[in-house]
């Protein structure tokens, strides 16, 4: 872990407001990068029940990169299959783990369990949490952020100061309106969600390795595991003749029996009974000066596909490595600026996608139901279609218009190949090192122990004559020692470059990147997204890119820290 950087005049380099999953992940990621961090939370104790409770593949990859995924997985159920029913007829089940990721199974736990695990990890990394501390005002200047805090309703005000502030204080954020980043949510009328976490007995499987979704007349039901032997049942449906209050256990059980077609279904020992209505929206920006929004502080997410918390975990990891590099003087302002462009844009896209899936799910009329009933026999993956996306696992999240994305492989030969482009997730692929089978991911997440390291993959395209240009590319990034080169060789071994050599004689890695028979250099960001591509003979492009993002050769970037 990198050394801490904490000026004496500050209470912390970074203050995070909110100790939910997103705020705690932000704190854990900052500590992973060696940044001093203080987390503030208005609640005096952790959450006693679960809200969000699932982790998809791509967020798991990001969490693994900051050393969090395994601890969370130890207290979660891995899901392999999603079952869908349309008015009693089963559609094509979705094998949710059929994705190209080291973590294909979605993990189901409980938000209370997730928060406890993250808090333990954060404090174990030397992070500080102050509970019962509400932020009531924020002010920025050229050098930092000053916040006003209050304990209790009439407690005395306090002052805290930091370089940067991350607002992860949820959908009812007190910071968002102060930053002029509030928004008017759009509402879905005539629909309500009723939900229970309870012990379940029914005639279908109780093994916590699959999910069950039921589309019924003017409604949608989900049955899913929650940590500790509990299940969650929710019912998104027409609110006609439904009391506007939390349901009773008997009411939920009666609806569940009718919807699932199982007259034996029984619910006991409820942990949580609740009801809610639906609205959604996104902040007009995810940054304002030295303050950044993360998770629900910047959006109201719809309960479609369990995407909300997972999107917030992207935010947490993405802002942490940017802040760490900026505080070390390893980045120009464009790096922090890119957070708003990338994450604000992604939340806007996700919100539109969720709204589409929500309308398909809960605003279905008789004609739509009849058409979908016929389609269940011929349309594979109908359930994913109704959810609004065929990528529940969030592996397709990409940032093509980011200022960090730059592509110089744009000729006809590259257009005809289907490799990932800058802004897209860098794919995993099998390679060999010193006779051992391994893969690419360990070589570009925390490369050589550098938590904010960038990996330069140097592909030879199987060409023996590529050696000189690959060596030149390695030398070109030497002034920025957090850029760690790796040779990916489908051709002869290359001598004279003191960097890891990954053998790819069978072309698996070259194929994954669309670089068969073509030498290329691919720069991977700390979050595992592709930043830059070029031919290895154009090291001038590579050096110019590094100078634009990191600052001049051998000179710490002028940062606003």
PDB file of N, CA and C in Angstrom, residues 5 34 36 67 88 136 141 156 161-162 164 167 218 240 253 258 272 284 327 339 361 415 452 461 488 530 553:
ATOM      1  N   UNK A   5      -0.812  10.360   2.748  1.00  0.00           N
ATOM      2  CA  UNK A   5      -0.471  11.754   2.505  1.00  0.00           C
ATOM      3  C   UNK A   5      -1.482  12.597   3.272  1.00  0.00           C
ATOM      4  N   UNK A  34      -3.907   4.116  -0.200  1.00  0.00           N
ATOM      5  CA  UNK A  34      -3.059   4.842   0.734  1.00  0.00           C
ATOM      6  C   UNK A  34      -3.494   6.253   1.023  1.00  0.00           C
ATOM      7  N   UNK A  36      -5.600   9.042   3.115  1.00  0.00           N
ATOM      8  CA  UNK A  36      -6.275   9.217   4.388  1.00  0.00           C
ATOM      9  C   UNK A  36      -7.717   9.624   4.139  1.00  0.00           C
ATOM     10  N   UNK A  67      -9.453  -5.230  -3.468  1.00  0.00           N
ATOM     11  CA  UNK A  67      -9.328  -6.170  -2.365  1.00  0.00           C
ATOM     12  C   UNK A  67     -10.569  -6.356  -1.522  1.00  0.00           C
ATOM     13  N   UNK A  88     -47.912 -17.773 -15.684  1.00  0.00           N
ATOM     14  CA  UNK A  88     -47.902 -19.197 -15.378  1.00  0.00           C
ATOM     15  C   UNK A  88     -47.097 -20.053 -16.320  1.00  0.00           C
ATOM     16  N   UNK A 136     -24.492  19.549   7.380  1.00  0.00           N
ATOM     17  CA  UNK A 136     -25.573  20.518   7.151  1.00  0.00           C
ATOM     18  C   UNK A 136     -25.173  21.630   6.191  1.00  0.00           C
ATOM     19  N   UNK A 141     -13.315  26.260  -1.638  1.00  0.00           N
ATOM     20  CA  UNK A 141     -12.420  27.331  -2.045  1.00  0.00           C
ATOM     21  C   UNK A 141     -11.346  26.723  -2.930  1.00  0.00           C
ATOM     22  N   UNK A 156     -24.228  21.017  18.925  1.00  0.00           N
ATOM     23  CA  UNK A 156     -23.378  22.113  18.443  1.00  0.00           C
ATOM     24  C   UNK A 156     -22.819  21.805  17.059  1.00  0.00           C
ATOM     25  N   UNK A 161     -12.395  19.909   7.539  1.00  0.00           N
ATOM     26  CA  UNK A 161     -11.808  20.369   6.281  1.00  0.00           C
ATOM     27  C   UNK A 161     -11.068  19.228   5.591  1.00  0.00           C
ATOM     28  N   UNK A 162     -11.172  19.226   4.260  1.00  0.00           N
ATOM     29  CA  UNK A 162     -10.528  18.185   3.458  1.00  0.00           C
ATOM     30  C   UNK A 162     -10.142  18.760   2.100  1.00  0.00           C
ATOM     31  N   UNK A 164     -10.851  16.992  -0.805  1.00  0.00           N
ATOM     32  CA  UNK A 164     -11.972  16.627  -1.672  1.00  0.00           C
ATOM     33  C   UNK A 164     -13.050  15.966  -0.844  1.00  0.00           C
ATOM     34  N   UNK A 167     -19.845  12.789  -1.836  1.00  0.00           N
ATOM     35  CA  UNK A 167     -21.194  12.702  -1.282  1.00  0.00           C
ATOM     36  C   UNK A 167     -21.786  11.356  -1.663  1.00  0.00           C
ATOM     37  N   UNK A 218     -50.909  -7.474 -14.813  1.00  0.00           N
ATOM     38  CA  UNK A 218     -50.653  -6.130 -14.292  1.00  0.00           C
ATOM     39  C   UNK A 218     -49.704  -6.151 -13.099  1.00  0.00           C
ATOM     40  N   UNK A 240     -54.519  -0.469  -7.586  1.00  0.00           N
ATOM     41  CA  UNK A 240     -55.978  -0.396  -7.425  1.00  0.00           C
ATOM     42  C   UNK A 240     -56.423  -1.310  -6.292  1.00  0.00           C
ATOM     43  N   UNK A 253     -48.517 -13.262   1.774  1.00  0.00           N
ATOM     44  CA  UNK A 253     -48.563 -14.706   1.533  1.00  0.00           C
ATOM     45  C   UNK A 253     -49.693 -15.073   0.581  1.00  0.00           C
ATOM     46  N   UNK A 258     -51.069 -16.979  -5.022  1.00  0.00           N
ATOM     47  CA  UNK A 258     -51.789 -16.806  -6.286  1.00  0.00           C
ATOM     48  C   UNK A 258     -50.828 -16.602  -7.450  1.00  0.00           C
ATOM     49  N   UNK A 272     -38.702  -7.843   7.618  1.00  0.00           N
ATOM     50  CA  UNK A 272     -38.965  -6.521   7.060  1.00  0.00           C
ATOM     51  C   UNK A 272     -40.184  -6.598   6.159  1.00  0.00           C
ATOM     52  N   UNK A 284     -27.915  16.415 -12.805  1.00  0.00           N
ATOM     53  CA  UNK A 284     -27.378  16.969 -14.053  1.00  0.00           C
ATOM     54  C   UNK A 284     -25.867  16.860 -14.169  1.00  0.00           C
ATOM     55  N   UNK A 327      -3.957  13.367  -5.836  1.00  0.00           N
ATOM     56  CA  UNK A 327      -3.301  13.769  -4.601  1.00  0.00           C
ATOM     57  C   UNK A 327      -1.804  13.492  -4.624  1.00  0.00           C
ATOM     58  N   UNK A 339     -14.338  11.893 -14.451  1.00  0.00           N
ATOM     59  CA  UNK A 339     -15.304  11.179 -13.612  1.00  0.00           C
ATOM     60  C   UNK A 339     -16.732  11.618 -13.924  1.00  0.00           C
ATOM     61  N   UNK A 361     -42.415  -3.976 -17.785  1.00  0.00           N
ATOM     62  CA  UNK A 361     -42.710  -4.929 -16.733  1.00  0.00           C
ATOM     63  C   UNK A 361     -44.052  -4.670 -16.067  1.00  0.00           C
ATOM     64  N   UNK A 415     -11.166  -1.904 -38.424  1.00  0.00           N
ATOM     65  CA  UNK A 415     -12.616  -1.798 -38.464  1.00  0.00           C
ATOM     66  C   UNK A 415     -13.255  -3.153 -38.721  1.00  0.00           C
ATOM     67  N   UNK A 452      -2.620   2.131  -8.148  1.00  0.00           N
ATOM     68  CA  UNK A 452      -3.161   2.957  -9.233  1.00  0.00           C
ATOM     69  C   UNK A 452      -2.312   2.790 -10.488  1.00  0.00           C
ATOM     70  N   UNK A 461       1.516  -9.517 -32.260  1.00  0.00           N
ATOM     71  CA  UNK A 461       0.777  -9.959 -33.434  1.00  0.00           C
ATOM     72  C   UNK A 461       1.389 -11.178 -34.101  1.00  0.00           C
ATOM     73  N   UNK A 488       2.971  -9.326 -24.614  1.00  0.00           N
ATOM     74  CA  UNK A 488       2.044 -10.416 -24.922  1.00  0.00           C
ATOM     75  C   UNK A 488       2.479 -10.968 -26.277  1.00  0.00           C
ATOM     76  N   UNK A 530     -10.032  -0.010 -21.155  1.00  0.00           N
ATOM     77  CA  UNK A 530      -9.019   0.384 -22.139  1.00  0.00           C
ATOM     78  C   UNK A 530      -9.007   1.903 -22.271  1.00  0.00           C
ATOM     79  N   UNK A 553       7.016  14.557 -18.912  1.00  0.00           N
ATOM     80  CA  UNK A 553       7.953  13.488 -18.545  1.00  0.00           C
ATOM     81  C   UNK A 553       8.773  13.864 -17.321  1.00  0.00           C
TER      82      UNK A 553
END
